[in-house]
Structure formats: C-alpha cells, structure tokens
XYZ file of C-alpha atoms in Angstrom:
456
model
C -28.662 13.553 16.864
C -26.358 10.604 17.486
C -23.265 12.748 16.961
C -24.262 15.043 19.814
C -24.739 12.036 22.121
C -21.495 10.298 21.129
C -19.690 11.288 24.329
C -22.355 9.463 26.374
C -22.451 6.122 24.516
C -18.938 4.711 25.043
C -19.295 1.019 25.874
C -22.923 0.852 24.737
C -23.772 -1.382 21.750
C -25.865 0.956 19.633
C -28.388 -0.946 17.500
C -29.065 1.889 15.050
C -25.544 2.148 13.622
C -25.292 1.664 9.880
C -22.453 0.861 7.506
C -21.398 4.520 7.314
C -21.257 5.153 11.057
C -17.723 3.947 11.728
C -16.910 6.986 13.846
C -19.887 6.394 16.123
C -19.063 2.676 16.274
C -15.686 3.526 17.766
C -17.572 5.119 20.675
C -20.382 2.611 21.017
C -18.334 -0.606 20.868
C -15.392 0.871 22.718
C -12.346 -1.355 23.360
C -14.369 -4.482 22.483
C -14.569 -3.464 18.816
C -11.249 -5.116 17.904
C -12.274 -8.450 19.459
C -15.758 -8.342 17.924
C -14.357 -7.521 14.482
C -12.011 -10.527 14.531
C -14.879 -12.728 15.716
C -17.074 -11.530 12.852
C -14.330 -12.137 10.269
C -13.792 -15.721 11.443
C -17.524 -16.587 11.465
C -18.597 -14.575 8.397
C -15.588 -14.594 6.023
C -17.743 -13.828 2.957
C -19.393 -10.814 4.576
C -22.958 -12.075 4.197
C -23.968 -9.805 7.089
C -21.685 -6.980 6.016
C -24.070 -4.133 6.907
C -25.202 -5.350 10.295
C -22.987 -2.790 12.006
C -19.765 -0.972 11.120
C -17.381 -3.274 12.978
C -15.028 -3.617 10.053
C -13.570 -0.231 9.233
C -10.080 -0.110 7.681
C -8.813 1.478 10.887
C -9.452 -1.719 12.849
C -8.988 -4.570 10.382
C -5.528 -4.028 8.947
C -3.674 -4.073 12.256
C -1.486 -7.130 11.556
C 2.170 -6.801 10.686
C 3.163 -7.823 7.181
C 1.406 -7.140 3.871
C -0.471 -9.551 1.617
C -0.337 -9.621 -2.166
C -3.296 -11.569 -3.552
C -2.621 -12.570 -7.184
C -5.642 -13.791 -9.133
C -6.308 -14.723 -12.726
C -7.911 -17.256 -15.039
C -6.293 -20.590 -15.793
C -2.853 -20.488 -17.474
C -2.430 -16.696 -17.227
C 0.900 -17.040 -15.407
C -0.048 -16.316 -11.792
C 2.633 -18.550 -10.294
C 5.258 -17.274 -12.745
C 4.502 -13.673 -11.768
C 4.598 -14.591 -8.069
C 8.087 -16.070 -8.577
C 9.343 -12.920 -10.333
C 7.905 -10.665 -7.632
C 9.372 -12.743 -4.792
C 12.788 -12.922 -6.460
C 12.974 -9.186 -7.182
C 11.805 -8.053 -3.745
C 14.086 -10.431 -1.856
C 17.193 -9.732 -3.934
C 16.772 -5.944 -4.178
C 15.315 -4.957 -0.803
C 16.149 -7.801 1.577
C 12.527 -8.079 2.713
C 11.295 -11.559 3.577
C 8.772 -12.989 1.097
C 6.585 -16.092 1.322
C 4.574 -17.584 -1.567
C 1.482 -19.710 -0.848
C -1.218 -21.225 -3.065
C -4.849 -21.446 -1.969
C -5.379 -24.456 -4.233
C -2.697 -26.599 -2.550
C -5.053 -27.647 0.246
C -7.749 -28.680 -2.266
C -5.157 -30.693 -4.202
C -4.105 -32.550 -1.056
C -7.743 -33.329 -0.224
C -8.348 -34.543 -3.783
C -5.297 -36.819 -3.637
C -6.378 -38.231 -0.268
C -9.896 -38.902 -1.578
C -8.420 -40.885 -4.494
C -7.014 -43.467 -2.112
C -3.380 -42.608 -2.846
C -3.866 -43.160 -6.583
C -3.065 -39.463 -7.161
C 0.273 -38.016 -6.022
C -0.429 -34.796 -4.079
C 3.110 -33.430 -4.448
C 3.076 -33.892 -8.215
C -0.310 -32.155 -8.375
C 1.256 -29.156 -6.633
C 4.619 -28.959 -8.406
C 4.205 -30.751 -11.775
C 2.164 -28.617 -14.189
C 1.673 -31.370 -16.833
C 0.547 -33.855 -14.196
C -1.875 -31.270 -12.771
C -3.382 -30.531 -16.194
C -3.997 -34.264 -16.724
C -6.185 -34.195 -13.594
C -7.671 -30.747 -14.220
C -11.252 -31.813 -15.047
C -11.680 -34.243 -12.153
C -9.872 -31.837 -9.791
C -12.240 -29.020 -10.779
C -15.271 -31.285 -10.237
C -13.944 -32.283 -6.789
C -13.302 -28.637 -5.885
C -16.830 -27.544 -6.866
C -18.363 -30.406 -4.863
C -16.344 -29.377 -1.814
C -17.334 -25.761 -2.280
C -21.037 -26.659 -2.325
C -20.572 -27.976 1.198
C -18.728 -24.836 2.318
C -19.007 -21.699 0.178
C -16.429 -19.920 2.339
C -13.701 -22.570 1.995
C -11.356 -20.348 -0.068
C -11.825 -17.379 2.245
C -11.214 -19.519 5.335
C -8.062 -21.007 3.815
C -6.869 -17.508 2.917
C -7.397 -16.265 6.476
C -5.492 -19.230 7.914
C -2.534 -18.678 5.544
C -2.443 -14.977 6.428
C -2.577 -15.662 10.177
C 0.206 -18.228 9.935
C 2.640 -16.168 7.843
C 5.479 -14.234 9.501
C 6.917 -12.809 6.253
C 7.135 -9.111 5.426
C 5.326 -9.793 2.144
C 2.995 -12.786 1.731
C 2.078 -13.623 -1.877
C -1.073 -15.732 -2.258
C -2.161 -17.247 -5.590
C -4.918 -19.543 -6.809
C -7.917 -17.979 -5.078
C -11.079 -18.268 -7.195
C -14.000 -17.439 -4.880
C -14.450 -14.925 -2.073
C -11.632 -12.802 -3.513
C -13.079 -9.389 -2.762
C -14.314 -10.335 0.711
C -10.836 -11.615 1.550
C -9.339 -8.407 0.181
C -11.689 -6.172 2.112
C -11.514 -7.955 5.463
C -7.992 -9.300 5.619
C -6.345 -8.858 9.018
C -3.274 -7.476 7.217
C -2.957 -4.796 4.514
C -3.866 -6.590 1.262
C -3.246 -5.590 -2.340
C -5.245 -7.275 -5.092
C -3.609 -8.002 -8.478
C -5.198 -9.591 -11.523
C -3.040 -11.298 -14.136
C -4.476 -11.047 -17.641
C -3.160 -13.012 -20.620
C -4.755 -13.154 -24.105
C -5.902 -16.548 -25.352
C -3.175 -16.564 -28.041
C -0.461 -16.123 -25.403
C -1.848 -18.855 -23.194
C -2.056 -21.245 -26.124
C 1.493 -20.466 -27.275
C 3.016 -20.857 -23.813
C 1.088 -23.762 -22.292
C -0.959 -25.321 -25.128
C -4.037 -23.924 -23.387
C -7.436 -24.547 -24.971
C -10.728 -23.167 -23.760
C -12.677 -25.794 -21.806
C -16.306 -24.890 -21.113
C -16.495 -27.078 -18.008
C -13.384 -25.518 -16.459
C -13.018 -21.995 -17.808
C -16.558 -20.627 -18.137
C -16.966 -20.205 -14.379
C -13.840 -18.053 -14.232
C -15.023 -15.883 -17.138
C -18.408 -15.287 -15.475
C -17.108 -15.040 -11.895
C -15.195 -12.537 -9.770
C -12.268 -12.476 -12.192
C -14.355 -10.595 -14.766
C -14.646 -7.476 -12.582
C -11.284 -5.983 -13.563
C -12.100 -2.585 -12.048
C -12.358 -4.178 -8.580
C -8.646 -5.079 -8.611
C -5.970 -2.667 -7.403
C -3.621 -3.499 -10.253
C -3.527 -5.546 -13.471
C -0.443 -7.218 -14.947
C -0.699 -7.879 -18.681
C 1.144 -11.127 -19.317
C 1.164 -10.774 -23.102
C 3.797 -11.411 -25.786
C 5.737 -8.335 -24.602
C 5.981 -9.682 -21.058
C 9.359 -10.925 -19.838
C 11.396 -11.266 -16.649
C 12.788 -7.747 -17.106
C 9.362 -6.273 -17.842
C 7.884 -7.950 -14.750
C 10.680 -6.729 -12.505
C 10.398 -3.160 -13.792
C 6.642 -3.366 -13.110
C 7.395 -4.393 -9.523
C 9.214 -1.090 -8.912
C 7.002 1.199 -10.949
C 3.582 -0.131 -9.952
C 3.541 -2.917 -7.384
C 5.768 -1.694 -4.552
C 4.108 1.771 -4.471
C 0.759 -0.056 -4.386
C 1.841 -2.179 -1.421
C 2.959 0.987 0.366
C -0.444 2.556 -0.292
C -2.270 -0.480 1.105
C -0.392 0.018 4.400
C -1.511 3.638 4.857
C -4.461 3.617 7.249
C -7.378 5.938 6.554
C -9.720 7.579 9.062
C -12.916 9.108 7.707
C -14.168 12.394 9.157
C -10.850 13.040 10.911
C -9.816 15.601 12.116
C -13.216 16.973 11.062
C -16.265 15.930 9.050
C -15.530 15.490 5.346
C -11.793 14.889 5.766
C -10.101 11.511 5.201
C -6.946 11.405 7.299
C -4.043 9.371 5.865
C -2.036 7.926 8.756
C 1.569 6.991 8.016
C 2.676 6.624 11.636
C 0.104 4.010 12.695
C -0.028 2.496 9.216
C 2.991 2.322 6.947
C 5.579 2.968 9.666
C 3.877 0.376 11.894
C 4.975 -2.260 9.395
C 8.497 -3.616 10.100
C 9.293 -3.249 6.398
C 7.560 0.113 5.840
C 10.497 2.484 6.302
C 12.848 0.237 4.348
C 10.367 -0.018 1.477
C 10.028 3.769 1.250
C 13.802 4.198 1.417
C 14.378 1.723 -1.427
C 11.760 3.456 -3.588
C 13.321 6.866 -2.934
C 16.784 5.567 -3.777
C 15.521 4.476 -7.198
C 15.140 8.176 -8.020
C 18.382 9.505 -6.543
C 21.965 9.324 -7.800
C 24.558 9.798 -5.050
C 26.849 11.507 -7.532
C 24.248 14.200 -8.245
C 23.190 14.963 -4.640
C 25.220 16.850 -2.014
C 22.749 16.989 0.908
C 19.363 15.735 2.102
C 16.952 18.210 3.717
C 14.140 16.794 5.875
C 11.417 19.218 7.064
C 9.526 18.736 10.306
C 9.215 15.653 12.466
C 7.946 13.042 9.976
C 10.177 14.272 7.167
C 13.126 13.570 9.450
C 11.958 9.929 9.791
C 11.979 9.355 6.022
C 14.976 11.540 5.218
C 17.390 9.960 7.725
C 17.745 6.502 6.103
C 18.033 8.090 2.639
C 20.906 10.280 3.822
C 22.485 7.266 5.523
C 22.306 5.096 2.396
C 23.681 7.852 0.147
C 26.316 8.858 2.751
C 25.228 12.475 2.552
C 24.724 15.115 5.287
C 21.207 15.407 6.708
C 19.875 18.918 7.308
C 16.708 19.218 9.401
C 14.321 22.113 8.782
C 12.602 22.654 12.130
C 9.271 24.295 12.805
C 9.411 27.402 14.965
C 7.069 30.136 16.179
C 9.786 32.621 17.104
C 10.147 35.344 14.485
C 13.652 36.546 15.423
C 16.765 34.350 15.051
C 17.689 34.893 18.703
C 19.014 31.398 19.466
C 22.575 32.759 19.322
C 21.850 34.704 22.540
C 21.595 31.349 24.343
C 24.888 30.040 23.032
C 23.438 28.100 20.085
C 24.718 28.540 16.535
C 22.735 31.076 14.492
C 19.836 29.854 12.343
C 18.177 31.034 9.146
C 14.379 31.329 9.197
C 11.491 31.774 6.787
C 7.758 32.152 7.347
C 5.366 29.578 5.894
C 1.645 28.894 5.799
C 1.750 25.625 7.741
C 1.223 22.002 6.737
C -1.893 20.738 4.990
C -3.168 18.848 8.045
C -2.721 21.893 10.309
C -5.031 23.865 8.010
C -7.702 21.176 8.331
C -7.743 21.184 12.129
C -10.962 22.446 13.706
C -9.048 24.715 16.084
C -6.199 26.166 14.060
C -3.142 27.734 15.635
C -3.262 31.381 14.531
C 0.322 32.182 15.569
C 2.847 32.913 12.796
C 4.740 29.827 11.641
C 8.363 29.577 10.618
C 10.833 27.002 9.386
C 14.470 27.238 10.409
C 17.742 25.439 9.806
C 21.299 26.052 11.036
C 22.911 28.916 9.155
C 25.644 27.569 6.896
C 24.258 24.020 6.829
C 23.924 24.397 3.030
C 27.015 25.438 1.135
C 27.178 27.577 -1.994
C 26.276 25.531 -5.084
C 25.238 22.390 -3.199
C 22.576 20.228 -4.844
C 19.812 19.367 -2.392
C 17.073 16.721 -2.272
C 14.047 17.433 -0.041
C 12.534 14.290 1.519
C 9.156 14.643 3.284
C 6.113 12.605 4.249
C 3.438 14.533 2.344
C 3.137 17.095 -0.448
C -0.269 18.798 -0.637
C -0.364 22.595 -0.797
C 3.387 22.825 -1.376
C 3.827 25.367 1.436
C 6.454 23.377 3.345
C 8.466 22.534 0.207
C 8.414 26.181 -0.890
C 9.632 27.311 2.548
C 12.463 24.756 2.542
C 13.426 25.799 -0.981
C 13.629 29.407 0.217
C 16.004 28.444 3.060
C 18.188 26.445 0.659
C 18.328 29.154 -2.007
C 19.149 31.916 0.491
C 22.255 29.955 1.450
C 23.321 29.470 -2.147
C 22.060 25.897 -2.589
C 19.909 24.469 -5.376
C 16.923 22.121 -4.884
C 17.187 19.393 -7.535
C 14.817 16.728 -6.127
C 11.611 16.677 -4.109
C 10.597 13.239 -2.812
C 7.595 12.425 -0.630
C 5.586 9.414 0.465
C 2.208 10.950 -0.450
C 1.151 13.610 -2.935
C -2.417 14.741 -2.317
C -4.595 16.416 -4.931
C -3.561 19.324 -7.116
C -1.025 21.439 -5.191
C -1.717 25.124 -4.621
C 0.075 28.344 -5.436
C 3.284 27.258 -3.729
C 3.503 24.413 -6.209
C 3.218 26.912 -9.038
C 6.218 28.750 -7.614
C 8.207 25.534 -7.738
C 7.086 24.908 -11.327
C 8.307 28.382 -12.285
C 11.688 27.494 -10.826
C 11.839 24.390 -13.033
C 12.257 26.520 -16.157
C 15.783 27.503 -15.135
C 16.537 24.956 -12.412
C 14.850 21.593 -13.096
C 13.385 19.890 -10.032
C 12.612 16.171 -10.203
C 9.467 15.480 -8.186
C 8.583 11.934 -7.078
C 5.875 10.591 -4.774
C 5.373 6.954 -3.835
C 1.584 7.313 -3.513
C -0.765 9.764 -5.244
C -4.260 10.684 -4.052
C -6.771 12.742 -6.003
C -8.683 15.624 -4.450
C -12.287 14.484 -4.872
C -12.526 14.464 -1.081
C -10.493 16.514 1.348
C -7.465 14.549 2.485
C -5.124 15.038 5.376
C-alpha cells in the first residue's frame, strides 16, 4: 500500500501517482513540487496533460498574494460595465486596490499593427462604436492567431496575473481556456459569467445576432453556466445600485471563499480541512475584507461589546471591535475546572464546560481532558448586547458555551458572526434557535459549506 510507504518516499518521483493522490504527491515530490507545478502551468496552460501526476492541487497553486476576478460573457452582455461597477464599489467602500485588465487588448493591438497603422489600436480598446465597426475582421484575425497558438488567451491571462500587484485584479474578455485558467491560476480566482437576454442587448447596444461572430460563443465554454462560480443577470432590472448590492451580497463573500485553501484527507482520511490562516489571512486584504463584510451586519448603536472565542476568533473580532469602538472580550480555552486564577493574583474568571471545536473532534488523537471556556468575571455588564465574532460555526458548541458565559453575567447575545458556517449545526445550534423565540439572534456567515463531506 502506497500510504503505508509514504514516510519512505520523500524526494522520490513516484510514477504511479494519479490525479487523486495529492497527499502522496506532497511526499514524493517534496520541496520541488512548487517549482514543478509552476513549470507545468507555464508550459501546459490548457492542462492537456492534466492527469499526468497530481502536481496541481489547490494547496500549492493559489499561493500568490491578491485575488483574481475573471468576468466572462457573450458579446454585448455588459462585462466591462460590470467590471467598472465592481471596481468602483470595492475601492470606494473598502479601500482595497483594484486593477481592471482586458484579455482582448493584446489581440486588438496586434490586429492594429498588422493593418499597417490603418486601424487605431487605442480607439479599438476604448471606443465601442469604432470597435464594433471592426468586429468581423477583428474576430477573423483573432481566430487565425488562435489556430497558431490555442493557449494564447491562457498565456495572456497568466502574464496579466503575474504582473498585477493589486489586491483585486478584474480580468474581462477571455473567450477560450477559461476553466483551465480558473483552475490553475497562481492566485485565488473567482469565475463570474455575465448573462443578458437578447432583448436587453439589442435595447442597450443595438446588438444583433451575427452567426460568424456569436455562434462560437454560444457553443463554447460560455454555455456551461454551472461551471461558473457566480452569474450576474444584466437584464432590464439591472442598474448601478443593483450591481453594487450584488457585490456585497454575492461577490465579496465569493472572493473570500476562493481564498480559503482546502486540504483533502486532513487531519484524517475523508476530511477536507478549510485553512483560513494560510489562505484567507495570508492575503493582505483578507482580514480587511472580512471586517467590512461583518460591519455590514452590525449597527454600533445596537451593540455594546464584541466577544471573540479562542485564538482565531480573536483575530477576526479585534478589528470589528476597533471599527465599532466597542470593548473586546476574549473567551479563552482552559482545561482547569476550578476558577483558581485569583489565588495567583489575577482577577477572577467565569468558566463553562464545552465539547470542543469541530476540528478538535476530527483529530485522529483527540484530547480526552475536560474542556472549558473562560472570560474575566464582570467583563459583561447587566443588560449589555453582545455580538460573538468567530472563525467557524459547525457544531455550535463554542457559540453555545460563549452564550452561557454572557447570559450568566446578565448580558444578551444579539449577533453571531463567523467567517465559515459548515453543514447543518448540531444540538447546540438547536439551543440557540430556542433562544431566538424570546431573544432574537442574528446569525451571519461570510461563507457557507454543505455537509456532503466532512469538513474541518
């Protein structure tokens, strides 16, 4: 069995590894795997030899800083318009840096150069009417160029991604190699399709179906709607306000999800571990993005304190408390059953037992010692309204324990916010739902995962 020999094959290039053996590949390719993966991406951007060996797991590809938003769609659907609305909203509301690039710009420059300066490259790029006048000949030129190099779009995409230093890079105009670029991008990449009915396109841009231009898009990668992470419907109800609301409700949570790295069969076989620390928090914009999304669901006038459980909860709760100018209360993990800290000169604490976090229950060797959460006694005042901010909500055990500590001091939990909500929560969640009947609790998660596979 290869698994039993894994400790002996570090540094050996195993020839029998298949596409599902990413864990074994980490052993067999060793520290060279990162270099080999980048080499494969540059020489095989379309993934023709995708199953040769599992070099390209998500744990090794998306290591670059910055996220990519790849916006695709058929002609005249409003891709560039949507890119402008996204860039404007993100920059003005979050302060993140955003860059917009078009895959087709390079083809337009080559087309203009081939015309002997008869065609103005800048007008092709920025003047829509001028571009449409050259659409047929430009499409013919593009297809001829693509016959010489099928991976031209994917190579251009990779070069744009490598060159960008922005927090969020928005790329439009990609027609071929979309899903290969999405899968093997060196940065977290989120794929959006813009859909617009024919009537809308005709009303807005005088669009008419052209068999020579449009049929390839209808039959190509754009037709596989289910392969896209998100779809924006640019119909008659679409507007600037609708697009900007969509950015907050759908797009920004999706970008956050694309930055969460996943490790299959970790910490044990059958478990997919969701890594925030080496994924989302590794991004320079990750913590700020989460903070801005949390703040959309909190009103400073209705919150008196922020409670952050554990180590990672403290990371996400701190900036929220700072922005709202509210006290931060940390609920620490402890294995001491008696509140004896006062004997050492520390202020007294209040404790409660709890079942442990979701990931601790999935560990192969579980800690069997009793677990407790504690916070300084008196840190919550009578009648204070509390928001719990944590990294993950799965079984609900941690949230229920924090709620107990808050309620015993006379406080009321009004909000529960987390980065990830995994599956259908357990019995602890039901306890929280019972509380909602008399004391409503607003629950918000940036990312939601179903429970078809065990997640950690």
